[in-house]
JSON list of C-alpha atoms in Angstrom, two decimals:
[
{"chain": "A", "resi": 1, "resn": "UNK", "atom": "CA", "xyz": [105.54, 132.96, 211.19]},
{"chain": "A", "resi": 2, "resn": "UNK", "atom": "CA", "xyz": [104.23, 136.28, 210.69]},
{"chain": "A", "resi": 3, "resn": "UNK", "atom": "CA", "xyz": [100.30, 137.44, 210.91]},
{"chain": "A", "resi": 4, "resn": "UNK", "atom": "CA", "xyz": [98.28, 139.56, 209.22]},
{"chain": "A", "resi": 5, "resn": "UNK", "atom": "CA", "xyz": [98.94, 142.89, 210.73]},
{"chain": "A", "resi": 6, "resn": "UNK", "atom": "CA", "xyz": [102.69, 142.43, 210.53]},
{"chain": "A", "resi": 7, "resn": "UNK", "atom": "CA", "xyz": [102.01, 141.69, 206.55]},
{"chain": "A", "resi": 8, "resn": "UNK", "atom": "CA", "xyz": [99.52, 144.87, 206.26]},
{"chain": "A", "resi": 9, "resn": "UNK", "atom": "CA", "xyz": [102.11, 147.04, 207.56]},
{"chain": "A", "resi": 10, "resn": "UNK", "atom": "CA", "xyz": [104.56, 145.83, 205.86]},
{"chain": "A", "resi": 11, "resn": "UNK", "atom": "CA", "xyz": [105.38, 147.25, 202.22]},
{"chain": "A", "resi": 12, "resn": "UNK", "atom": "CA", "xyz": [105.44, 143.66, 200.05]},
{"chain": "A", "resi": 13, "resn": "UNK", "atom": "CA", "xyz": [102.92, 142.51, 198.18]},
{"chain": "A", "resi": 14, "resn": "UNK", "atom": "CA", "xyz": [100.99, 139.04, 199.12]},
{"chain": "A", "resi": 15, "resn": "UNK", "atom": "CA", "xyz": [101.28, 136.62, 196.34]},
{"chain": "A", "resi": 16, "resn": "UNK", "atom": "CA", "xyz": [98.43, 133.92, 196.18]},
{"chain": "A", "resi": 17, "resn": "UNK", "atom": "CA", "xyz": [101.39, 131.97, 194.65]},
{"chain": "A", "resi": 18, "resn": "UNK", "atom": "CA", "xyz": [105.01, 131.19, 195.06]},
{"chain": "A", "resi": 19, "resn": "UNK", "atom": "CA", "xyz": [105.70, 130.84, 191.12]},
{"chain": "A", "resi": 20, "resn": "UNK", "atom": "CA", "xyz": [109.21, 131.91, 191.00]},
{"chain": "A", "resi": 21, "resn": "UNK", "atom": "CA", "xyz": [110.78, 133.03, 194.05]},
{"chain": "A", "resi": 22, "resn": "UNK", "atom": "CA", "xyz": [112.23, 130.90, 197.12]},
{"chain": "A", "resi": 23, "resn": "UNK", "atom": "CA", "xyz": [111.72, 130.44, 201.04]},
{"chain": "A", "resi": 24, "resn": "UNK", "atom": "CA", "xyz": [114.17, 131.35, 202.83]},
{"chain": "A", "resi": 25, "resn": "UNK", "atom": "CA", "xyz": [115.38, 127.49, 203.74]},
{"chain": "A", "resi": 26, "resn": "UNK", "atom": "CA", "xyz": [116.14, 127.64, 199.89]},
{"chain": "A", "resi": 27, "resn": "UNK", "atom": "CA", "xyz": [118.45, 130.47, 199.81]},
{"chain": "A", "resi": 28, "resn": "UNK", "atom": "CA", "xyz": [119.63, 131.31, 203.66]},
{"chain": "A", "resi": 29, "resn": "UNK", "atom": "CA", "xyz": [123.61, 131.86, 202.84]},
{"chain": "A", "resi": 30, "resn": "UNK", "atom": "CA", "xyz": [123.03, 133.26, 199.84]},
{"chain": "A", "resi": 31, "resn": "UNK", "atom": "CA", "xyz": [123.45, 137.27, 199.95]},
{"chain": "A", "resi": 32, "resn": "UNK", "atom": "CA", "xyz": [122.10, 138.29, 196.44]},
{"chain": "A", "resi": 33, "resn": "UNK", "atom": "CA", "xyz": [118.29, 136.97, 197.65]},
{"chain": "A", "resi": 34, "resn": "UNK", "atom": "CA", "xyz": [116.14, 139.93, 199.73]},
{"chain": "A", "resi": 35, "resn": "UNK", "atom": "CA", "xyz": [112.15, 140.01, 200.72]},
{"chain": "A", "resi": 36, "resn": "UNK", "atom": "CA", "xyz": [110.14, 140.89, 198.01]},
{"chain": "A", "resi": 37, "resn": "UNK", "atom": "CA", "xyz": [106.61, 139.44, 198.78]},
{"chain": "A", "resi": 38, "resn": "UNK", "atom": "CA", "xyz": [104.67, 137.45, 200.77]},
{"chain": "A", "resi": 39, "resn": "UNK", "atom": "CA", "xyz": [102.81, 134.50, 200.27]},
{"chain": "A", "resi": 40, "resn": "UNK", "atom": "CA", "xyz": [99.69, 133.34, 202.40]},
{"chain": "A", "resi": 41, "resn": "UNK", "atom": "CA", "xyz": [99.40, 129.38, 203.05]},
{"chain": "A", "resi": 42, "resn": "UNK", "atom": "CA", "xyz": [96.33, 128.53, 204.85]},
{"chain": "A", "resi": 43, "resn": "UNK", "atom": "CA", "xyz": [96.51, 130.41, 208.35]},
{"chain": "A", "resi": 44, "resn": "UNK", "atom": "CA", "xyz": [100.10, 132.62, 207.91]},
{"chain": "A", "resi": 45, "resn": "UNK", "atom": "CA", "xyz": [102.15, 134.39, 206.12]},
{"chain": "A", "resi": 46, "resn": "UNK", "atom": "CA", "xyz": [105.65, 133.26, 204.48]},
{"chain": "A", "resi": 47, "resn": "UNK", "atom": "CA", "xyz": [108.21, 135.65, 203.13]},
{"chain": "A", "resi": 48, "resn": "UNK", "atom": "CA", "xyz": [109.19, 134.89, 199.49]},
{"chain": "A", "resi": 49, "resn": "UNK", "atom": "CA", "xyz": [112.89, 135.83, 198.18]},
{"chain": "A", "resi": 50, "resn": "UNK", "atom": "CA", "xyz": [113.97, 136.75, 195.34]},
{"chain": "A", "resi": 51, "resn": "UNK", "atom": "CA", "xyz": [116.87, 138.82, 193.33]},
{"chain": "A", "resi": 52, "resn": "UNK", "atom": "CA", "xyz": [114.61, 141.73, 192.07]},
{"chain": "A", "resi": 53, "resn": "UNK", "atom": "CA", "xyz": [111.56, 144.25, 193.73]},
{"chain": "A", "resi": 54, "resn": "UNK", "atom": "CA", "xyz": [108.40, 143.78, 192.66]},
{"chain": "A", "resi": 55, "resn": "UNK", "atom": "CA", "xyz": [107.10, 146.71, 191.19]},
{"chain": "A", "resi": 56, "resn": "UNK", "atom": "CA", "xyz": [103.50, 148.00, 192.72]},
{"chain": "A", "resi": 57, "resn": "UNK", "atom": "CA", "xyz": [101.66, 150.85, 191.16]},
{"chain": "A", "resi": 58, "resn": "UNK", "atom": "CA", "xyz": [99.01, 152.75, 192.76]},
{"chain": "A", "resi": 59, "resn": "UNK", "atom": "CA", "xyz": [95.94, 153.20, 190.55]},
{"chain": "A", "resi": 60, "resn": "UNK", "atom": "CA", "xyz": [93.02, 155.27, 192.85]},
{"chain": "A", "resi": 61, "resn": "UNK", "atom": "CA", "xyz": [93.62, 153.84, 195.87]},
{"chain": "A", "resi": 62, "resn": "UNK", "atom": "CA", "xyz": [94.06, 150.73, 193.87]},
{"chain": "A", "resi": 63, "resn": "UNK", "atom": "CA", "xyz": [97.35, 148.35, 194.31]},
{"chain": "A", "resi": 64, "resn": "UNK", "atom": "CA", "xyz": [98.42, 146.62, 191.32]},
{"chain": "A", "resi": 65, "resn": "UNK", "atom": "CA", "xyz": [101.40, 144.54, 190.31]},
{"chain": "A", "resi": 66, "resn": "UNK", "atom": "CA", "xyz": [103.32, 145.61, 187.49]},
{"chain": "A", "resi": 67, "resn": "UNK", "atom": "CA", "xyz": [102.33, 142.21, 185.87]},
{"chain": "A", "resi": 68, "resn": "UNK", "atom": "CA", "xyz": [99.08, 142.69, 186.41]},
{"chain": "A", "resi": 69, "resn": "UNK", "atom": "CA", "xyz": [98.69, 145.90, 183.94]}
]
């Protein structure tokens, strides 16, 4: 899977949980799923699907997800 440098440089947000969204064994064949986060498990990094962005707002240097406001 991926590793942390490819998940720093990347523009998703990590998500300590999956909640909501799916691996992508649960929706490869289905086009309206797209990357929106990631989610760390133990020593990697998974991609997360789902229908919608995540929205991320910058605060002073300060990363926040929408949810979290």
């Amino acid at each position: 899977m991926k590793n942390e440098l490819d998940v720093l440089a990347s523009e998703f947000p990590v998500l300590s949980e999956k909640g909501s969204y799916k691996y992508l064994k649960e929706v490869a064949g289905k086009g309206e799923y797209f990357q929106v986060a990631w989610q760390k498990l133990e020593d990697e990094f998974v991609a997360l699907y789902g229908k919608q962005e995540i929205p991320i707002i910058s605060l002073n240097n300060d990363i926040l997800f929408e949810e979290e406001v």
